[in-house]
GROMACS .gro file of C-alpha atoms in nm:
model
  358
    1MET     CA    1   7.239  -8.192 -12.943
    2ARG     CA    2   7.557  -8.057 -12.804
    3LEU     CA    3   7.560  -7.837 -12.495
    4ILE     CA    4   7.639  -7.476 -12.613
    5LEU     CA    5   7.807  -7.207 -12.403
    6ASP     CA    6   7.750  -6.875 -12.586
    7ALA     CA    7   8.016  -6.639 -12.467
    8HIS     CA    8   7.835  -6.315 -12.554
    9LEU     CA    9   7.462  -6.234 -12.528
   10ASP     CA   10   7.321  -5.889 -12.455
   11LEU     CA   11   7.021  -6.024 -12.266
   12SER     CA   12   6.954  -5.730 -12.042
   13LEU     CA   13   6.993  -5.473 -12.312
   14ASN     CA   14   6.719  -5.647 -12.507
   15ALA     CA   15   6.499  -5.666 -12.203
   16ILE     CA   16   6.543  -5.308 -12.070
   17GLU     CA   17   6.627  -5.095 -12.370
   18TRP     CA   18   6.451  -5.293 -12.640
   19ASN     CA   19   6.156  -5.382 -12.410
   20ARG     CA   20   6.156  -5.754 -12.505
   21ASP     CA   21   6.013  -6.009 -12.269
   22LEU     CA   22   6.259  -6.283 -12.320
   23ARG     CA   23   6.036  -6.531 -12.137
   24ARG     CA   24   5.827  -6.538 -12.454
   25SER     CA   25   5.940  -6.716 -12.772
   26VAL     CA   26   6.125  -6.536 -13.054
   27GLU     CA   27   5.812  -6.589 -13.260
   28LYS     CA   28   5.586  -6.413 -13.009
   29ILE     CA   29   5.826  -6.123 -12.951
   30ARG     CA   30   5.843  -6.066 -13.331
   31GLU     CA   31   5.463  -6.069 -13.348
   32THR     CA   32   5.442  -5.806 -13.072
   33GLU     CA   33   5.704  -5.575 -13.226
   34ALA     CA   34   5.550  -5.601 -13.573
   35GLU     CA   35   5.243  -5.421 -13.439
   36LEU     CA   36   5.458  -5.123 -13.325
   37PRO     CA   37   5.636  -4.856 -13.528
   38ALA     CA   38   5.987  -4.954 -13.637
   39ARG     CA   39   6.244  -4.756 -13.443
   40LEU     CA   40   6.568  -4.964 -13.435
   41ALA     CA   41   6.766  -5.203 -13.650
   42GLY     CA   42   6.644  -5.559 -13.593
   43HIS     CA   43   6.281  -5.446 -13.530
   44ALA     CA   44   6.059  -5.763 -13.533
   45ALA     CA   45   6.355  -5.962 -13.635
   46GLY     CA   46   6.510  -6.076 -13.310
   47THR     CA   47   6.660  -6.413 -13.269
   48VAL     CA   48   6.712  -6.471 -12.896
   49ALA     CA   49   6.462  -6.566 -12.618
   50PHE     CA   50   6.476  -6.816 -12.329
   51PRO     CA   51   6.251  -7.078 -12.493
   52ASP     CA   52   6.468  -7.070 -12.806
   53MET     CA   53   6.785  -7.086 -12.609
   54ARG     CA   54   6.656  -7.397 -12.431
   55ARG     CA   55   6.541  -7.547 -12.764
   56GLY     CA   56   6.894  -7.499 -12.893
   57ASN     CA   57   7.059  -7.641 -12.571
   58ILE     CA   58   7.230  -7.309 -12.488
   59GLY     CA   59   7.258  -7.413 -12.124
   60ILE     CA   60   7.523  -7.150 -12.032
   61CYS     CA   61   7.611  -6.805 -12.152
   62ILE     CA   62   7.812  -6.496 -12.076
   63ALA     CA   63   7.545  -6.241 -12.033
   64THR     CA   64   7.623  -5.867 -12.041
   65GLN     CA   65   7.552  -5.551 -11.863
   66LEU     CA   66   7.590  -5.264 -12.109
   67GLY     CA   67   7.581  -4.895 -12.033
   68GLY     CA   68   7.848  -4.664 -12.176
   69CYS     CA   69   7.908  -4.297 -12.216
   70MET     CA   70   8.156  -4.314 -12.503
   71LYS     CA   71   8.211  -4.038 -12.757
   72PRO     CA   72   8.084  -4.002 -13.016
   73ARG     CA   73   7.765  -4.125 -12.866
   74SER     CA   74   7.640  -4.467 -12.980
   75PHE     CA   75   7.288  -4.529 -13.101
   76VAL     CA   76   7.225  -4.769 -12.816
   77ALA     CA   77   7.361  -4.830 -12.460
   78SER     CA   78   7.524  -4.486 -12.434
   79TRP     CA   79   7.455  -4.217 -12.182
   80GLU     CA   80   7.585  -3.871 -12.104
   81SER     CA   81   7.750  -3.940 -11.766
   82PRO     CA   82   7.903  -4.230 -11.586
   83ALA     CA   83   7.641  -4.197 -11.316
   84GLN     CA   84   7.365  -4.251 -11.573
   85ALA     CA   85   7.555  -4.544 -11.727
   86TRP     CA   86   7.600  -4.708 -11.378
   87ALA     CA   87   7.231  -4.659 -11.318
   88MET     CA   88   7.144  -4.840 -11.634
   89THR     CA   89   7.365  -5.135 -11.548
   90GLN     CA   90   7.202  -5.154 -11.204
   91GLY     CA   91   6.858  -5.163 -11.369
   92GLN     CA   92   6.983  -5.442 -11.589
   93LEU     CA   93   7.118  -5.627 -11.284
   94ALA     CA   94   6.770  -5.590 -11.120
   95TRP     CA   95   6.621  -5.765 -11.433
   96TYR     CA   96   6.875  -6.044 -11.405
   97ARG     CA   97   6.786  -6.083 -11.038
   98GLU     CA   98   6.418  -6.108 -11.123
   99MET     CA   99   6.471  -6.365 -11.396
  100GLU     CA  100   6.673  -6.568 -11.149
  101ARG     CA  101   6.396  -6.542 -10.889
  102GLU     CA  102   6.147  -6.670 -11.143
  103GLY     CA  103   6.368  -6.963 -11.232
  104HIS     CA  104   6.459  -6.870 -11.583
  105LEU     CA  105   6.826  -6.797 -11.515
  106LYS     CA  106   7.090  -6.904 -11.268
  107GLN     CA  107   7.392  -6.682 -11.195
  108ILE     CA  108   7.728  -6.848 -11.189
  109ARG     CA  109   7.969  -6.658 -10.962
  110SER     CA  110   8.231  -6.921 -10.876
  111SER     CA  111   8.394  -7.243 -11.005
  112GLU     CA  112   8.181  -7.428 -10.750
  113ASP     CA  113   7.861  -7.272 -10.895
  114LEU     CA  114   7.982  -7.379 -11.239
  115ASP     CA  115   8.039  -7.739 -11.133
  116ARG     CA  116   7.703  -7.747 -10.955
  117HIS     CA  117   7.526  -7.629 -11.270
  118LEU     CA  118   7.711  -7.875 -11.496
  119ALA     CA  119   7.619  -8.155 -11.255
  120LEU     CA  120   7.251  -8.069 -11.318
  121VAL     CA  121   7.309  -8.066 -11.693
  122GLY     CA  122   7.439  -8.421 -11.659
  123ASP     CA  123   7.447  -8.583 -11.999
  124GLY     CA  124   7.443  -8.248 -12.173
  125ASP     CA  125   7.069  -8.178 -12.191
  126ALA     CA  126   6.996  -7.833 -12.042
  127SER     CA  127   6.653  -7.788 -12.205
  128GLU     CA  128   6.459  -7.810 -11.884
  129LEU     CA  129   6.703  -7.619 -11.651
  130PRO     CA  130   6.745  -7.249 -11.574
  131ILE     CA  131   7.004  -7.108 -11.812
  132GLY     CA  132   7.336  -7.058 -11.630
  133PHE     CA  133   7.489  -6.721 -11.677
  134VAL     CA  134   7.813  -6.545 -11.596
  135LEU     CA  135   7.783  -6.163 -11.570
  136SER     CA  136   8.009  -5.958 -11.797
  137LEU     CA  137   8.033  -5.581 -11.856
  138GLU     CA  138   8.074  -5.460 -12.214
  139GLY     CA  139   8.260  -5.132 -12.192
  140ALA     CA  140   8.374  -5.007 -11.858
  141ASP     CA  141   8.243  -4.647 -11.880
  142SER     CA  142   7.974  -4.722 -11.611
  143ILE     CA  143   8.243  -4.797 -11.348
  144VAL     CA  144   8.223  -4.452 -11.191
  145THR     CA  145   8.521  -4.515 -10.951
  146LEU     CA  146   8.736  -4.811 -10.857
  147ASP     CA  147   8.509  -4.846 -10.551
  148HIS     CA  148   8.225  -4.916 -10.791
  149LEU     CA  149   8.440  -5.185 -10.948
  150GLU     CA  150   8.456  -5.357 -10.604
  151ARG     CA  151   8.077  -5.312 -10.568
  152ALA     CA  152   8.026  -5.470 -10.908
  153TRP     CA  153   8.252  -5.771 -10.807
  154GLU     CA  154   8.040  -5.819 -10.497
  155SER     CA  155   7.719  -5.820 -10.711
  156GLY     CA  156   7.862  -6.106 -10.913
  157LEU     CA  157   8.025  -5.931 -11.213
  158ARG     CA  158   8.305  -6.155 -11.328
  159ALA     CA  159   8.432  -6.032 -11.662
  160ILE     CA  160   8.489  -5.682 -11.817
  161GLY     CA  161   8.571  -5.555 -12.161
  162PRO     CA  162   8.716  -5.211 -12.101
  163ALA     CA  163   8.615  -5.073 -12.439
  164HIS     CA  164   8.315  -5.071 -12.667
  165TYR     CA  165   8.287  -4.823 -12.954
  166GLY     CA  166   8.444  -4.480 -12.970
  167VAL     CA  167   8.652  -4.298 -12.703
  168GLY     CA  168   8.580  -4.465 -12.370
  169ARG     CA  169   8.667  -4.349 -12.020
  170TYR     CA  170   8.912  -4.630 -11.967
  171ALA     CA  171   9.011  -4.753 -12.309
  172MET     CA  172   8.980  -4.682 -12.685
  173GLY     CA  173   8.733  -4.873 -12.892
  174HIS     CA  174   8.853  -5.052 -13.200
  175ASP     CA  175   8.721  -4.769 -13.433
  176VAL     CA  176   8.934  -4.489 -13.279
  177SER     CA  177   9.302  -4.414 -13.226
  178GLY     CA  178   9.474  -4.369 -12.893
  179GLU     CA  179   9.669  -4.538 -12.611
  180LEU     CA  180   9.534  -4.702 -12.292
  181PRO     CA  181   9.503  -4.402 -12.058
  182PRO     CA  182   9.645  -4.405 -11.712
  183CYS     CA  183   9.295  -4.449 -11.552
  184GLY     CA  184   9.261  -4.754 -11.780
  185ILE     CA  185   9.576  -4.906 -11.662
  186ASP     CA  186   9.464  -4.846 -11.298
  187LEU     CA  187   9.126  -5.015 -11.381
  188ILE     CA  188   9.293  -5.325 -11.537
  189ARG     CA  189   9.531  -5.363 -11.250
  190LYS     CA  190   9.244  -5.345 -11.005
  191MET     CA  191   9.051  -5.597 -11.212
  192ASP     CA  192   9.353  -5.826 -11.187
  193GLU     CA  193   9.371  -5.783 -10.816
  194LEU     CA  194   9.010  -5.863 -10.764
  195GLY     CA  195   9.009  -6.164 -10.990
  196PHE     CA  196   8.810  -6.049 -11.297
  197ILE     CA  197   8.841  -6.199 -11.643
  198LEU     CA  198   8.964  -5.953 -11.905
  199ASP     CA  199   8.758  -5.945 -12.233
  200LEU     CA  200   8.986  -5.810 -12.500
  201THR     CA  201   8.700  -5.762 -12.749
  202HIS     CA  202   8.657  -5.405 -12.902
  203LEU     CA  203   8.999  -5.277 -12.786
  204ASN     CA  204   9.198  -5.101 -13.051
  205GLU     CA  205   9.546  -5.254 -13.118
  206PRO     CA  206   9.750  -5.024 -12.884
  207CYS     CA  207   9.505  -5.080 -12.600
  208PHE     CA  208   9.490  -5.452 -12.677
  209TRP     CA  209   9.862  -5.505 -12.646
  210LYS     CA  210   9.902  -5.279 -12.343
  211ALA     CA  211   9.610  -5.449 -12.162
  212LEU     CA  212   9.779  -5.793 -12.209
  213GLU     CA  213  10.109  -5.650 -12.073
  214VAL     CA  214   9.944  -5.504 -11.765
  215PHE     CA  215   9.694  -5.783 -11.684
  216GLY     CA  216   9.815  -6.110 -11.547
  217GLY     CA  217   9.493  -6.296 -11.511
  218THR     CA  218   9.250  -6.487 -11.727
  219VAL     CA  219   9.169  -6.348 -12.072
  220TRP     CA  220   8.938  -6.419 -12.355
  221ALA     CA  221   8.793  -6.243 -12.670
  222SER     CA  222   8.429  -6.312 -12.626
  223HIS     CA  223   8.301  -6.220 -12.979
  224HIS     CA  224   8.547  -6.164 -13.263
  225MET     CA  225   8.617  -6.263 -13.617
  226CYS     CA  226   8.938  -6.273 -13.825
  227ARG     CA  227   9.112  -5.983 -13.995
  228SER     CA  228   9.277  -6.213 -14.247
  229ILE     CA  229   8.932  -6.284 -14.391
  230VAL     CA  230   8.767  -5.939 -14.351
  231GLU     CA  231   9.019  -5.647 -14.321
  232ASP     CA  232   8.878  -5.425 -14.043
  233PRO     CA  233   9.018  -5.305 -13.710
  234ARG     CA  234   8.716  -5.467 -13.539
  235GLN     CA  235   8.876  -5.804 -13.631
  236LEU     CA  236   9.164  -5.989 -13.466
  237SER     CA  237   9.483  -6.011 -13.663
  238ASP     CA  238   9.662  -6.355 -13.664
  239ALA     CA  239   9.922  -6.205 -13.421
  240GLN     CA  240   9.639  -6.115 -13.186
  241ILE     CA  241   9.477  -6.460 -13.228
  242ARG     CA  242   9.808  -6.617 -13.134
  243ALA     CA  243   9.851  -6.390 -12.839
  244VAL     CA  244   9.512  -6.474 -12.689
  245ALA     CA  245   9.587  -6.844 -12.738
  246GLU     CA  246   9.929  -6.813 -12.570
  247ARG     CA  247   9.758  -6.666 -12.263
  248GLY     CA  248   9.522  -6.967 -12.257
  249GLY     CA  249   9.228  -6.770 -12.380
  250VAL     CA  250   8.941  -6.847 -12.623
  251ILE     CA  251   8.797  -6.649 -12.912
  252GLY     CA  252   8.425  -6.663 -12.958
  253ALA     CA  253   8.287  -6.654 -13.318
  254ALA     CA  254   8.034  -6.373 -13.367
  255LEU     CA  255   7.739  -6.387 -13.606
  256ASP     CA  256   7.712  -6.021 -13.704
  257VAL     CA  257   7.753  -6.069 -14.068
  258TRP     CA  258   7.920  -5.735 -14.153
  259MET     CA  259   8.225  -5.891 -13.993
  260VAL     CA  260   8.201  -6.215 -14.191
  261VAL     CA  261   8.253  -6.140 -14.561
  262PRO     CA  262   8.441  -5.857 -14.740
  263GLY     CA  263   8.233  -5.576 -14.891
  264TYR     CA  264   7.936  -5.597 -14.661
  265VAL     CA  265   7.812  -5.253 -14.564
  266ARG     CA  266   7.630  -5.243 -14.229
  267GLY     CA  267   7.277  -5.093 -14.265
  268LYS     CA  268   7.278  -5.116 -14.644
  269SER     CA  269   7.370  -5.476 -14.740
  270HIS     CA  270   7.171  -5.783 -14.669
  271PRO     CA  271   7.288  -6.135 -14.608
  272ARG     CA  272   7.091  -6.267 -14.904
  273GLU     CA  273   7.287  -6.039 -15.138
  274PHE     CA  274   7.612  -6.210 -15.029
  275GLY     CA  275   7.463  -6.548 -14.965
  276ILE     CA  276   7.599  -6.550 -14.609
  277THR     CA  277   7.537  -6.868 -14.414
  278LEU     CA  278   7.674  -7.048 -14.115
  279GLU     CA  279   7.938  -7.187 -14.353
  280ASN     CA  280   8.090  -6.845 -14.356
  281ILE     CA  281   8.098  -6.836 -13.978
  282ALA     CA  282   8.273  -7.172 -13.988
  283ASP     CA  283   8.537  -7.019 -14.218
  284HIS     CA  284   8.646  -6.777 -13.938
  285MET     CA  285   8.628  -7.058 -13.672
  286ASP     CA  286   8.847  -7.282 -13.884
  287HIS     CA  287   9.094  -7.002 -13.947
  288VAL     CA  288   9.136  -6.945 -13.568
  289CYS     CA  289   9.209  -7.322 -13.534
  290GLN     CA  290   9.453  -7.324 -13.824
  291VAL     CA  291   9.646  -7.015 -13.691
  292VAL     CA  292   9.674  -7.173 -13.341
  293GLY     CA  293   9.730  -7.532 -13.458
  294ASN     CA  294   9.447  -7.686 -13.265
  295ALA     CA  295   9.077  -7.642 -13.174
  296ARG     CA  296   9.130  -7.552 -12.807
  297HIS     CA  297   9.104  -7.169 -12.843
  298CYS     CA  298   8.785  -7.142 -13.060
  299GLY     CA  299   8.431  -7.105 -12.925
  300ILE     CA  300   8.100  -6.933 -12.987
  301GLY     CA  301   8.020  -6.574 -12.883
  302SER     CA  302   7.732  -6.515 -13.108
  303ASP     CA  303   7.638  -6.151 -13.014
  304LEU     CA  304   7.299  -6.234 -13.162
  305ASP     CA  305   7.049  -5.943 -13.100
  306GLY     CA  306   7.341  -5.723 -13.009
  307GLY     CA  307   7.192  -5.429 -13.198
  308PHE     CA  308   7.078  -5.633 -13.506
  309GLY     CA  309   6.844  -5.919 -13.596
  310THR     CA  310   6.794  -6.154 -13.886
  311GLU     CA  311   6.858  -5.867 -14.135
  312GLN     CA  312   7.222  -5.894 -14.019
  313SER     CA  313   7.261  -6.260 -13.935
  314PRO     CA  314   7.340  -6.565 -14.155
  315MET     CA  315   7.052  -6.631 -14.376
  316ASP     CA  316   7.016  -6.996 -14.253
  317LEU     CA  317   6.965  -6.890 -13.890
  318ASP     CA  318   6.617  -6.804 -13.773
  319THR     CA  319   6.676  -6.819 -13.404
  320ILE     CA  320   6.961  -6.885 -13.167
  321ALA     CA  321   6.860  -7.258 -13.163
  322ASP     CA  322   7.006  -7.282 -13.513
  323LEU     CA  323   7.358  -7.249 -13.371
  324GLN     CA  324   7.335  -7.631 -13.349
  325ARG     CA  325   7.372  -7.635 -13.729
  326LEU     CA  326   7.750  -7.563 -13.686
  327ASP     CA  327   7.784  -7.914 -13.560
  328GLY     CA  328   7.722  -8.072 -13.901
  329ILE     CA  329   7.915  -7.797 -14.080
  330LEU     CA  330   8.228  -7.850 -13.876
  331THR     CA  331   8.200  -8.220 -13.879
  332VAL     CA  332   8.214  -8.225 -14.252
  333ARG     CA  333   8.526  -8.018 -14.232
  334GLY     CA  334   8.691  -8.289 -14.027
  335TYR     CA  335   8.652  -8.178 -13.672
  336SER     CA  336   8.630  -8.465 -13.419
  337ASP     CA  337   8.369  -8.503 -13.142
  338GLU     CA  338   8.635  -8.388 -12.898
  339ASP     CA  339   8.711  -8.086 -13.100
  340LEU     CA  340   8.342  -8.000 -13.134
  341ASP     CA  341   8.266  -8.039 -12.765
  342GLY     CA  342   8.549  -7.797 -12.701
  343ILE     CA  343   8.425  -7.541 -12.952
  344PHE     CA  344   8.068  -7.564 -12.840
  345HIS     CA  345   8.127  -7.540 -12.467
  346GLY     CA  346   8.445  -7.705 -12.332
  347ASN     CA  347   8.704  -7.445 -12.422
  348PHE     CA  348   8.516  -7.160 -12.261
  349LEU     CA  349   8.439  -7.386 -11.966
  350ARG     CA  350   8.808  -7.453 -11.918
  351VAL     CA  351   8.882  -7.079 -11.913
  352LEU     CA  352   8.590  -7.013 -11.673
  353ARG     CA  353   8.729  -7.270 -11.434
  354ALA     CA  354   9.065  -7.107 -11.437
  355GLY     CA  355   8.920  -6.752 -11.400
  356LEU     CA  356   8.627  -6.781 -11.159
  357PRO     CA  357   8.700  -6.768 -10.781
  358ALA     CA  358   8.680  -7.092 -10.598
   0.00000   0.00000   0.00000
């Protein structure tokens, strides 16, 4: 099996807000939730847990903190004040610390940490190791002040996506109009000064282009699909795909199927109605490679269990371990071993080495 770097997993959201013990298998978590009243999308249908990540050789991930106060208020990870949002992210950080203490996870803060972890992986088998993780913040609302940004850096936060949904404090989400506000420009400049990686995911187009203009450091788009295949502002246009690649960034393919085929209605449609499989995910990955002209800017950012479960995932995926199926799918499409190693882990590793402090 190929080593996988998944560039977007909301692990702490699932642990703290959804009350999932990720030390248990996906099967056991589903059994536990099936005994409880359904309250959220993805109930008893999760796909991510540590045993299943190891079974699928997901040896490294970009793991999020998530606590916004965007308007209109989201159904999850949304609070009434920056102070509350900050407190939630600190609770999530405490969970990551405990999982690290127990040996399930290992935080990667620097390029030296990354190389040390990869040395342990050796021939590519990470199934018996703690899962390496780089800490990212999805939506910057919880950064109460720029002093809090420095505190977050000291705690090991290494990447930030300034926007999520709706009107954020520092940036506009993809689903609303508006420019990058002055405080957002200040935040991004401070991120650049400190050495953060900028995640362009969820930014609306004006904020996307302004952020690229303001920020001089390392960028990526952790979990995105292609607007040429599914017309929606959540997707990246071909011009945006080229812009990310020109900055040396990587675009992670997401497995949230409302972004995968035209006509899918979130909360109403089902993958079976459209016959959505991992082949459809590969369509978007291939499109990125064709637009750029090579396979060096495509990766995996699954976003699995990011507010949905199997009811909104490809129908041939039961758990995150099934990401390995993409190997055969892309091989049939003509991708070489070198290409596939890049897509599965090497491309994001290249960007991490450039973006992490020494």
